[in-house]
XYZ file of C-alpha atoms in Angstrom:
708
model
C 6.554 -2.603 23.255
C 3.681 -2.260 25.709
C 3.165 -1.385 29.288
C 2.414 -4.446 31.339
C -1.310 -4.560 31.987
C -2.892 -5.311 35.327
C -6.576 -5.591 36.236
C -8.091 -2.895 38.380
C -11.448 -1.337 38.935
C -13.015 0.302 35.949
C -13.248 4.059 36.280
C -13.502 7.096 34.081
C -9.710 7.010 33.857
C -9.848 3.543 32.339
C -10.770 2.909 28.746
C -10.665 -0.872 28.467
C -11.117 -2.209 31.981
C -7.385 -2.296 32.478
C -4.699 0.210 33.105
C -1.173 0.209 31.842
C 1.297 0.326 34.678
C 3.209 3.598 34.590
C 6.773 2.855 33.467
C 9.833 3.928 35.380
C 11.403 6.940 33.688
C 14.508 9.071 34.078
C 15.190 12.475 32.572
C 18.187 12.396 30.244
C 18.231 15.967 28.952
C 16.012 19.008 28.551
C 13.959 17.260 25.847
C 14.213 13.496 26.393
C 13.607 10.840 29.040
C 14.580 7.198 29.315
C 11.498 5.008 29.838
C 11.419 1.435 31.088
C 8.880 -0.681 29.188
C 7.789 -4.283 29.239
C 8.457 -6.241 26.035
C 5.990 -9.165 25.847
C 7.982 -10.731 23.022
C 11.129 -11.155 25.101
C 9.482 -11.279 28.527
C 11.851 -8.597 29.819
C 11.959 -4.939 30.840
C 13.799 -2.747 28.364
C 14.757 0.923 28.127
C 13.441 3.248 25.445
C 14.190 6.919 24.721
C 11.098 9.138 24.542
C 10.206 12.820 24.417
C 10.161 14.707 27.714
C 6.354 15.031 27.540
C 5.942 11.242 27.326
C 4.492 10.676 30.814
C 1.983 13.489 30.348
C 0.810 12.317 26.933
C 0.530 8.713 28.159
C -1.789 9.793 30.975
C -3.940 11.843 28.618
C -4.075 9.146 25.924
C -5.161 6.520 28.415
C -7.542 8.612 30.509
C -10.629 7.364 28.664
C -12.649 10.557 29.134
C -13.873 10.428 25.519
C -15.908 7.277 26.172
C -17.615 8.995 29.095
C -18.249 12.204 27.156
C -19.887 10.239 24.315
C -22.527 9.138 26.859
C -25.168 11.660 25.834
C -27.773 10.317 28.264
C -25.370 10.890 31.144
C -24.597 14.418 29.979
C -28.254 15.258 29.382
C -29.501 14.001 32.735
C -26.754 15.788 34.654
C -27.721 18.971 32.788
C -31.442 18.520 33.421
C -30.908 17.857 37.128
C -28.573 20.835 37.450
C -31.005 23.250 35.811
C -33.852 21.910 37.943
C -31.840 22.362 41.154
C -30.791 25.916 40.289
C -34.352 26.898 39.394
C -35.600 25.590 42.750
C -32.925 27.587 44.590
C -33.838 30.761 42.730
C -37.543 30.265 43.529
C -36.514 30.087 47.186
C -34.583 33.330 46.760
C -31.168 31.735 47.131
C -28.018 32.462 45.141
C -26.643 29.271 43.498
C -22.978 28.574 44.306
C -21.867 25.403 42.509
C -18.953 23.082 43.302
C -17.937 20.492 40.695
C -15.705 17.787 42.190
C -13.587 15.867 39.681
C -14.290 18.295 36.863
C -12.253 16.477 34.189
C -12.828 18.505 31.034
C -14.851 21.067 32.986
C -18.094 19.949 31.348
C -20.329 20.000 34.446
C -18.860 23.288 35.632
C -19.559 24.866 32.233
C -23.133 23.530 32.386
C -23.473 25.383 35.687
C -22.294 28.639 34.106
C -24.747 28.186 31.222
C -27.486 27.600 33.826
C -26.605 31.012 35.334
C -25.004 29.901 38.578
C -23.639 32.888 40.482
C -20.338 31.209 41.368
C -18.755 28.022 40.029
C -15.779 26.156 41.458
C -14.192 23.199 39.656
C -11.972 20.825 41.615
C -9.561 18.457 39.831
C -6.519 16.613 41.194
C -5.432 14.732 38.032
C -2.874 17.221 36.759
C -3.100 16.420 33.026
C -6.824 17.124 33.226
C -6.250 20.331 35.194
C -4.367 21.612 32.160
C -7.012 20.216 29.816
C -9.983 21.721 31.692
C -8.242 25.100 31.856
C -7.879 25.132 28.062
C -11.395 23.800 27.358
C -13.024 26.297 29.737
C -11.060 29.197 28.219
C -11.969 28.093 24.684
C -15.663 28.197 25.616
C -15.292 31.708 27.039
C -15.851 30.745 30.687
C -12.376 31.411 32.093
C -13.635 34.333 34.178
C -16.701 32.434 35.400
C -15.099 29.256 36.773
C -12.410 29.001 39.412
C -10.353 25.821 38.980
C -9.019 24.364 42.230
C -6.134 22.008 41.331
C -6.273 19.720 44.352
C -8.278 16.965 45.985
C -11.679 17.959 47.284
C -10.594 16.897 50.770
C -7.863 19.553 50.581
C -10.183 22.449 49.653
C -10.239 25.281 52.166
C -13.255 27.526 52.831
C -13.166 31.103 54.110
C -11.790 34.549 53.299
C -8.760 34.430 50.997
C -9.119 30.636 50.687
C -10.144 28.301 47.850
C -13.835 29.154 48.316
C -15.025 32.270 50.146
C -18.242 30.519 51.222
C -19.567 27.009 51.230
C -21.325 25.872 48.070
C -25.047 25.163 48.086
C -24.941 22.925 45.005
C -22.600 19.980 44.520
C -22.439 18.323 41.122
C -20.023 15.463 40.721
C -19.440 12.198 38.911
C -17.105 10.075 41.039
C -18.581 6.678 40.194
C -17.253 3.505 38.646
C -18.837 0.193 37.708
C -18.932 -0.740 41.404
C -20.394 2.716 42.214
C -18.117 3.328 45.210
C -14.769 2.209 43.783
C -13.542 5.755 43.099
C -14.136 6.796 46.705
C -17.657 8.195 46.365
C -18.517 7.565 50.033
C -15.571 9.565 51.336
C -16.039 12.295 48.731
C -19.716 12.907 49.574
C -19.194 12.594 53.335
C -16.416 15.167 53.344
C -18.257 17.537 51.019
C -21.441 17.449 53.095
C -19.527 18.055 56.304
C -16.954 20.623 55.152
C -17.786 22.160 51.771
C -21.585 22.440 51.538
C -24.165 24.557 53.319
C -26.898 22.976 55.430
C -29.515 23.608 52.732
C -27.372 22.322 49.862
C -28.523 20.245 46.902
C -26.364 17.359 45.696
C -26.434 16.060 42.113
C -27.016 13.156 41.890
C -29.249 12.893 44.942
C -29.268 9.148 45.589
C -28.008 5.806 44.326
C -29.395 2.275 44.535
C -27.401 -0.908 43.960
C -29.302 -3.858 42.502
C -28.304 -7.514 42.361
C -29.733 -10.593 40.667
C -28.987 -14.210 41.500
C -28.049 -16.445 38.550
C -27.067 -19.948 37.548
C -24.474 -19.927 34.771
C -21.864 -22.484 33.803
C -20.219 -19.896 31.561
C -19.958 -17.347 34.353
C -18.686 -19.840 36.885
C -16.029 -20.969 34.388
C -14.452 -17.510 34.824
C -13.982 -18.147 38.542
C -13.517 -21.904 39.104
C -11.217 -24.596 37.787
C -13.181 -27.478 36.236
C -12.205 -31.123 35.675
C -10.812 -32.014 32.247
C -12.607 -34.937 30.611
C -10.407 -37.496 28.816
C -13.123 -39.788 27.531
C -14.417 -40.698 30.972
C -11.095 -40.373 32.753
C -10.787 -37.023 34.492
C -8.048 -34.632 35.516
C -9.324 -32.980 38.678
C -8.535 -29.522 40.044
C -7.087 -29.267 43.545
C -9.762 -29.378 46.245
C -8.678 -25.998 47.591
C -9.648 -24.383 44.291
C -13.264 -25.506 44.476
C -13.944 -23.591 47.703
C -11.732 -20.548 47.118
C -13.711 -17.283 47.214
C -11.720 -16.087 44.196
C -10.381 -12.732 43.174
C -11.728 -9.886 45.294
C -11.548 -7.377 42.424
C -14.787 -6.551 40.657
C -15.504 -8.470 37.451
C -16.933 -5.759 35.207
C -18.680 -6.855 32.045
C -21.125 -5.776 29.333
C -24.099 -7.871 30.478
C -26.070 -6.839 27.408
C -23.883 -9.215 25.381
C -24.730 -12.291 27.477
C -27.281 -14.396 25.638
C -30.329 -16.044 27.211
C -28.598 -19.411 26.912
C -25.658 -18.163 28.980
C -27.495 -17.896 32.307
C -30.705 -18.558 34.205
C -32.118 -15.911 36.527
C -32.898 -17.390 39.938
C -34.322 -14.165 41.355
C -35.797 -10.883 40.297
C -33.555 -7.797 40.618
C -33.104 -6.986 44.306
C -32.214 -3.546 45.740
C -29.466 -4.248 48.264
C -27.937 -0.833 49.126
C -29.267 2.725 49.035
C -26.990 5.754 49.341
C -28.323 9.239 50.118
C -25.639 11.570 48.751
C -27.457 14.577 50.307
C -27.229 13.179 53.820
C -25.574 15.384 56.417
C -25.231 12.254 58.519
C -22.097 10.505 57.233
C -22.678 7.428 55.107
C -21.095 4.417 56.865
C -17.735 3.515 55.372
C -18.464 -0.114 56.240
C -21.991 -1.467 56.206
C -24.041 -4.648 55.927
C -27.576 -5.249 54.724
C -29.579 -8.485 54.596
C -32.538 -8.924 52.258
C -34.974 -11.837 52.410
C -36.457 -12.923 49.086
C -37.943 -15.922 47.303
C -36.372 -17.813 44.413
C -37.938 -17.617 40.940
C -36.998 -21.209 40.187
C -34.750 -24.079 41.255
C -31.091 -24.221 40.311
C -27.554 -23.711 41.547
C -26.643 -20.195 42.634
C -23.272 -19.577 41.017
C -22.986 -15.810 41.067
C -24.638 -12.447 41.522
C -25.088 -9.816 38.809
C -24.865 -6.181 39.948
C -25.707 -2.744 38.570
C -26.820 0.608 39.951
C -29.115 3.545 39.277
C -28.877 7.231 40.154
C -31.754 9.507 41.126
C -30.362 12.704 39.667
C -32.901 14.935 41.469
C -34.463 14.867 44.930
C -37.893 13.933 43.538
C -36.497 10.917 41.674
C -37.975 12.130 38.390
C -34.665 12.104 36.491
C -33.177 8.602 36.671
C -29.923 7.363 35.166
C -29.746 3.565 35.118
C -26.910 1.155 34.347
C -29.260 -1.835 34.350
C -28.912 -4.514 31.650
C -31.606 -4.618 28.948
C -33.920 -7.079 30.694
C -34.090 -4.920 33.851
C -33.791 -1.403 32.448
C -36.687 0.963 33.221
C -36.540 2.533 29.752
C -36.597 -0.654 27.668
C -34.056 -2.452 25.507
C -32.579 0.414 23.459
C -29.920 1.536 25.897
C -27.055 4.002 25.596
C -23.659 2.338 25.265
C -21.242 2.779 28.147
C -17.804 1.400 28.791
C -17.024 3.659 31.762
C -19.958 2.223 33.735
C -20.817 -1.381 33.029
C -22.333 -4.118 35.133
C -20.486 -6.544 37.383
C -20.401 -10.178 38.494
C -19.743 -11.303 42.071
C -18.990 -14.916 42.906
C -19.809 -17.128 45.857
C -17.169 -19.387 47.465
C -19.480 -22.384 47.024
C -22.441 -23.253 44.849
C -25.734 -23.044 46.723
C -28.531 -25.379 45.660
C -32.025 -23.907 45.417
C -34.480 -26.768 45.556
C -37.658 -25.154 44.287
C -39.453 -22.033 43.163
C -40.559 -19.957 46.123
C -37.770 -21.116 48.417
C -36.887 -18.405 50.939
C -33.320 -17.128 50.722
C -31.240 -14.606 52.623
C -28.845 -12.349 50.746
C -26.341 -10.282 52.703
C -24.500 -7.423 51.056
C -21.315 -5.927 52.462
C -19.317 -2.879 51.525
C -16.242 -1.072 52.721
C -15.188 2.324 51.413
C -14.352 1.038 47.932
C -15.712 -2.493 47.414
C -18.767 -4.730 47.531
C -19.186 -8.434 48.262
C -22.091 -10.750 48.973
C -23.128 -13.849 50.877
C -26.136 -16.104 50.295
C -27.790 -18.458 52.778
C -30.765 -20.755 52.583
C -31.177 -20.601 56.354
C -31.268 -17.661 58.751
C -28.051 -15.745 58.088
C -25.366 -15.975 60.759
C -24.446 -12.940 62.842
C -20.779 -13.141 61.834
C -19.564 -10.871 59.047
C -18.392 -12.525 55.852
C -14.878 -11.210 55.151
C -14.046 -9.641 51.827
C -12.990 -12.446 49.455
C -9.314 -13.001 48.738
C -7.768 -15.839 46.773
C -6.038 -18.463 48.903
C -5.494 -21.101 46.187
C -3.111 -19.148 43.880
C -5.262 -19.869 40.804
C -6.905 -16.448 40.839
C -3.537 -14.801 41.421
C -1.997 -16.623 38.472
C -4.890 -16.562 35.990
C -7.088 -13.777 34.713
C -10.799 -14.546 34.489
C -10.713 -14.974 30.693
C -7.743 -17.307 31.123
C -9.719 -19.438 33.590
C -12.569 -19.575 31.097
C -10.104 -20.645 28.424
C -8.719 -23.451 30.589
C -12.283 -24.597 31.315
C -13.411 -24.493 27.667
C -14.285 -28.123 26.990
C -14.489 -27.750 23.199
C -11.026 -26.205 23.172
C -9.622 -28.890 25.466
C -11.090 -31.674 23.348
C -9.275 -30.337 20.276
C -5.948 -30.649 22.077
C -6.866 -34.084 23.387
C -7.829 -35.440 19.945
C -4.541 -34.256 18.449
C -2.425 -35.465 21.377
C -4.029 -38.907 21.307
C -2.508 -39.324 17.834
C 1.047 -38.360 18.811
C 1.530 -39.529 22.413
C 3.201 -42.887 23.013
C 5.057 -44.540 25.867
C 8.281 -43.071 24.415
C 7.062 -39.468 24.457
C 9.137 -36.993 26.430
C 7.256 -33.707 26.395
C 8.265 -30.154 27.270
C 5.370 -27.718 27.771
C 5.955 -23.983 27.451
C 3.352 -21.533 28.722
C 1.718 -19.951 31.747
C -0.624 -22.140 33.808
C -0.520 -24.672 30.984
C -2.387 -27.880 31.867
C -1.569 -29.698 28.626
C 1.278 -31.532 30.326
C -1.204 -33.264 32.626
C -3.181 -34.421 29.586
C 0.028 -35.731 27.999
C 0.888 -37.613 31.187
C -2.599 -39.121 31.448
C -2.344 -40.271 27.833
C 0.680 -42.400 28.734
C 3.770 -40.312 27.965
C 7.044 -41.425 29.483
C 7.893 -38.020 30.949
C 6.613 -34.438 31.010
C 8.695 -31.373 31.808
C 6.453 -28.362 32.450
C 8.231 -25.003 32.241
C 6.474 -22.195 34.119
C 8.035 -18.732 34.433
C 5.548 -17.395 36.962
C 5.883 -18.623 40.593
C 2.092 -18.452 41.071
C 1.654 -20.636 37.981
C 4.199 -23.112 39.319
C 2.291 -23.394 42.602
C -0.969 -23.908 40.697
C 0.525 -26.609 38.501
C 2.172 -28.335 41.465
C -1.242 -28.554 43.151
C -2.835 -30.033 39.983
C -0.035 -32.565 39.635
C -0.311 -33.650 43.262
C -4.117 -33.896 43.143
C -3.909 -36.285 40.176
C -0.965 -38.379 41.472
C 1.289 -37.435 38.558
C 4.420 -36.470 40.532
C 6.538 -39.225 38.978
C 5.559 -38.380 35.413
C 5.494 -34.584 35.587
C 8.419 -32.402 36.642
C 7.798 -28.672 36.979
C 10.628 -26.341 35.987
C 11.126 -22.605 36.269
C 11.418 -20.646 33.051
C 15.211 -20.430 32.984
C 16.011 -23.330 30.650
C 18.994 -22.049 28.689
C 21.583 -23.706 30.962
C 19.449 -26.513 32.317
C 20.091 -30.181 31.630
C 17.365 -32.814 31.637
C 17.603 -36.539 32.298
C 15.786 -37.299 29.041
C 15.861 -35.659 25.624
C 12.604 -33.985 24.599
C 10.794 -35.230 21.483
C 7.608 -33.127 21.825
C 7.495 -29.380 22.493
C 3.955 -28.336 23.335
C 2.177 -25.076 24.054
C -1.295 -23.617 23.733
C 0.487 -21.118 23.567
C -0.662 -18.583 26.176
C 1.441 -16.217 28.264
C -0.065 -13.909 30.866
C 2.464 -11.254 29.868
C 0.960 -11.119 26.376
C -1.096 -8.039 25.603
C -1.825 -8.547 21.898
C -2.518 -11.919 20.234
C 0.862 -12.176 18.471
C 2.787 -11.685 21.708
C 2.135 -15.380 22.320
C 4.681 -15.989 19.546
C 7.096 -15.820 22.456
C 6.535 -19.590 22.307
C 8.756 -19.702 19.192
C 11.513 -17.669 20.820
C 11.433 -19.835 23.940
C 11.443 -22.978 21.795
C 14.526 -21.730 19.969
C 16.313 -21.192 23.284
C 15.906 -24.827 24.382
C 17.381 -26.588 21.338
C 19.976 -28.242 23.578
C 17.166 -30.096 25.387
C 15.656 -31.594 22.225
C 16.241 -34.973 20.652
C 18.151 -34.841 17.384
C 15.888 -34.442 14.362
C 12.770 -36.113 15.733
C 11.182 -33.425 17.907
C 7.582 -32.502 17.124
C 6.391 -28.938 17.721
C 2.745 -28.247 18.580
C 1.303 -25.964 17.410
C 3.248 -26.140 14.192
C 1.929 -23.028 12.485
C 0.462 -19.645 13.399
C -1.763 -17.575 11.119
C -2.354 -13.849 11.474
C -5.829 -12.838 10.284
C -7.583 -9.517 9.771
C -11.148 -8.471 9.032
C -12.624 -5.062 8.214
C -15.427 -4.383 10.686
C -18.085 -1.893 11.648
C -18.022 -1.527 15.420
C -21.402 -0.504 16.760
C -19.994 1.423 19.720
C -16.361 0.629 20.484
C -15.132 3.158 17.896
C -16.206 5.922 20.283
C -13.179 5.453 22.522
C -11.032 6.902 19.724
C -13.615 9.241 18.144
C -13.806 13.004 18.703
C -16.638 14.204 20.932
C -16.882 17.609 19.204
C -19.657 18.987 21.423
C -22.236 17.937 23.984
C -25.037 19.881 25.677
C -23.949 23.002 23.826
C -20.351 22.798 25.095
C -17.520 22.849 22.534
C -15.015 20.080 23.326
C -12.830 20.417 20.221
C -9.847 21.472 22.364
C -10.209 18.240 24.319
C -10.506 16.266 21.067
C -7.290 17.788 19.750
C -5.472 17.083 22.982
C -6.566 13.437 23.033
C -5.752 12.943 19.345
C -2.277 14.404 19.767
C -1.631 12.303 22.874
C -2.794 9.116 21.163
C -0.692 9.805 18.073
C 2.333 10.377 20.301
C 1.842 7.596 22.833
C -0.485 4.831 21.761
C 0.131 1.731 19.742
C -1.685 1.419 16.435
C -3.806 -1.337 17.912
C -5.491 -2.055 21.229
C -6.570 -5.339 22.851
C -10.319 -5.762 23.335
C -12.633 -8.712 24.105
C -14.748 -8.191 21.009
C -17.511 -10.537 22.144
C -18.545 -7.674 24.466
C -18.636 -5.161 21.616
C -20.890 -5.932 18.611
C -18.988 -5.839 15.316
C -20.297 -6.443 11.792
C -18.077 -8.158 9.249
C -17.475 -5.923 6.233
C -14.876 -8.188 4.618
C -13.975 -11.862 4.685
C -11.224 -12.930 7.063
C -7.896 -12.146 5.396
C -4.881 -14.366 6.051
C -2.108 -11.801 6.357
C 0.734 -14.079 7.312
C 1.622 -17.723 8.034
C 4.467 -18.501 10.411
C 5.990 -21.998 10.518
C 6.837 -22.425 14.202
C 8.813 -25.614 13.603
C 11.565 -23.800 11.703
C 11.028 -20.105 12.390
C 13.592 -18.076 14.270
C 11.881 -14.808 15.070
C 15.172 -13.070 15.773
C 16.006 -13.181 12.062
C 14.739 -10.971 9.254
C 13.164 -13.912 7.459
C 9.573 -12.664 7.833
C 8.840 -10.594 4.711
C 6.716 -7.490 4.422
C 3.168 -8.319 3.384
C 0.845 -6.109 1.380
C -2.356 -6.525 -0.595
C -6.001 -5.588 -0.677
C -9.419 -7.174 -0.214
C -12.823 -6.175 -1.565
C -15.453 -4.720 0.760
C -18.635 -6.198 -0.737
C -21.264 -4.990 1.767
C -22.528 -1.590 2.847
C -21.621 -0.161 6.228
C -19.062 2.083 7.912
C -15.516 0.801 8.166
C -14.253 2.098 11.505
C -11.816 -0.642 12.433
C -9.928 -3.789 11.560
C -10.029 -6.793 13.901
C -6.885 -8.941 14.101
C -6.239 -12.315 15.699
C -4.030 -15.401 15.623
C -5.057 -18.971 14.769
C -2.805 -21.815 15.946
C -2.697 -24.958 13.805
C -2.219 -28.233 15.690
C -2.589 -30.522 12.672
C -4.134 -30.364 9.219
C -7.660 -30.594 10.599
C -7.379 -28.828 13.961
C -7.061 -25.108 14.658
C -7.283 -23.218 17.927
C -8.677 -19.807 17.057
C -8.459 -16.570 18.996
C -10.961 -14.991 16.617
C -14.414 -15.989 15.305
C -15.895 -19.181 16.735
C -18.477 -19.621 13.969
C -18.474 -19.060 10.195
C -18.494 -15.358 9.393
C -21.423 -13.983 7.390
C -20.730 -10.692 5.638
C -22.865 -7.871 6.980
C -23.712 -9.797 10.170
C -22.326 -9.597 13.701
C -19.268 -11.771 14.285
C -19.345 -14.423 17.005
C -16.011 -13.974 18.803
C -14.131 -16.236 21.168
C -15.276 -15.258 24.666
C -12.007 -16.149 26.387
C -9.553 -14.208 24.213
C -8.829 -10.610 23.403
C -8.527 -9.619 19.796
C -6.510 -6.669 18.536
C -8.355 -3.693 17.069
C -6.876 -1.233 14.595
C -8.998 1.923 14.692
C -9.536 3.655 11.353
C -8.829 7.305 12.106
C -11.359 8.580 9.573
C -14.176 6.001 9.222
C -15.422 5.426 5.682
C -19.041 4.830 4.711
C -19.433 2.079 2.095
C -22.294 2.896 -0.263
C -21.140 0.809 -3.233
C -19.400 -2.522 -3.740
C -16.331 -1.139 -5.553
C -14.362 -0.214 -2.397
C -11.487 -2.221 -0.973
C -9.247 -2.413 2.083
C -5.528 -2.177 1.399
C -3.014 -3.421 3.931
C 0.701 -3.375 4.577
C 2.255 -5.343 7.436
C 5.782 -5.474 8.766
C 6.960 -7.734 11.574
C 9.535 -6.326 14.014
C 11.296 -9.403 15.427
C 13.115 -7.624 18.265
C 9.863 -6.580 19.916
C 7.403 -9.133 18.486
C 5.313 -6.252 17.183
C 3.579 -5.846 13.865
C 3.456 -2.498 12.137
C 0.181 -2.063 10.294
C -1.097 0.300 7.664
C -4.713 -0.066 6.578
C -6.559 2.271 4.224
C -9.818 2.296 2.295
C -9.518 2.591 -1.482
């Protein structure tokens, strides 16, 4: 079972751009608690008995600090800026007193001790990390040199017998996320400068600049808009309200380095839109607006804005830490990998046509305390403030961005259409099972007698109702809620259809809920003549070498002369106690080399399978590893077979070449099994052994992979 996952802003507490919602828990005894978890296989909340330390270990396992600590450039430049600042203070005859806000493992505070600061204070409010930093600092021998303040920085008191005797004259902190200000950086720096720092203080980093770049991209816009579906010249159109909806207000964070040249066209050079002086004793505005006039590089349609930021670590701007993508990075194309700070995409409510190179444009940036948004005009910008975007069409509430891209994937849609054209007739009565499933509209357009569309999610029902109305299909298509066990229909169903995709699914095989749901509606089906699409599901695996993603599970060991083995042990123990064997990741964002062919682990016949039975056998075997490399993971995915010639894959989208990077589906998440002790392949006589068990009650697979 998994926690239900919800999007939120990427931060250092977030390993994979999502967080797992904390489950409800109740203490049962001195050593056990009852935890409520979401089961994607059944679509229900269930209770599970766990150790009393479960909540603590979950928070540690999912904190994602290891990814951040593997960022050696970040660590180095913080250390360089800190040493430079302390040297300048000493030259001026001042005694360095350092405050580290959000200390985490205590790394920056320990750097300050090693740089001979006279006093060091480390503030941390995340209680699991308070315990962690205390142990790490003690292990490094700095327990007597660092005072840990276990509270928010805004709660720190200054004065005799208080948290700090005197104000600090050096602040070092990392309170940034992909959006720069999403972790509350503005409020943190404002309060520190007003209440915790002396007038002559030095802040590390000193400044930040946010850059944006205007682009045209049909791929990018497919993650934010609903597109028409082409049925050989006849179209299924999205509701008009969708086309002008500003979309989801949450930041769309992404690894821009993995976008190819063919994926977008730059319509402008990078543009600095906001500058933040973290040293300022004048409070930074919590809400602000800035308009920049610029000229277009070329003609095109402005679909979206790319965003990244840079930090001047020192006052002179000589030590710069940049999150720019490769084509805009000041230090060239060989960039450090980061998953704690990425880049972001911001969307416009409407496409804006740029007629020619050199056309003058007006970009307005807005921010509140935690968020950014942007407006673009071809004429003089209006004096009214553009409100922060919120979805008013339900699509962005019902569908994740990858799901929208999936629904807009023309190649994928055409596969369904070609198969459905062969099976749909005027006698077809179809039942679709899924979330925001538009296949029923295709079936209706192809001439079916009747379509019943079952949607469990009320947002999805509203979305589908709007699509049905827009295309005048009310008589053919009836939308049902997900409770079908006691429902009666006017007509018996002879086609059960799904993609299948469920927003509650976390791992690829959770979409096998389609089979369970299908089994629960047998009373609605025609006797002996019902067709099930897809008819089969295949579970595949592939041994891979992940260029960077392995770091989220790898020990840090040490950085900048600081021993972090205590932290490594804590994370490893928490992961072993709390985490699933596998994690969901959009592998197209994370380069992976194929070290084995794709292995078919299991075939499931969805036309006859009842997943509540024990009829799925244990599978074991092995596959040769014929190329050199380091096996640090196994990628897993599901392929859905529509007919003998047509497969919808959630894995590679092109033939796999051993030793080369895999081209992954950009609208799906694959599952990744992390090899605890990566193995270097120097010869061709190694193999990957596997053992797989399916647990029907929870729709989970239990995996065991090892290198022989």
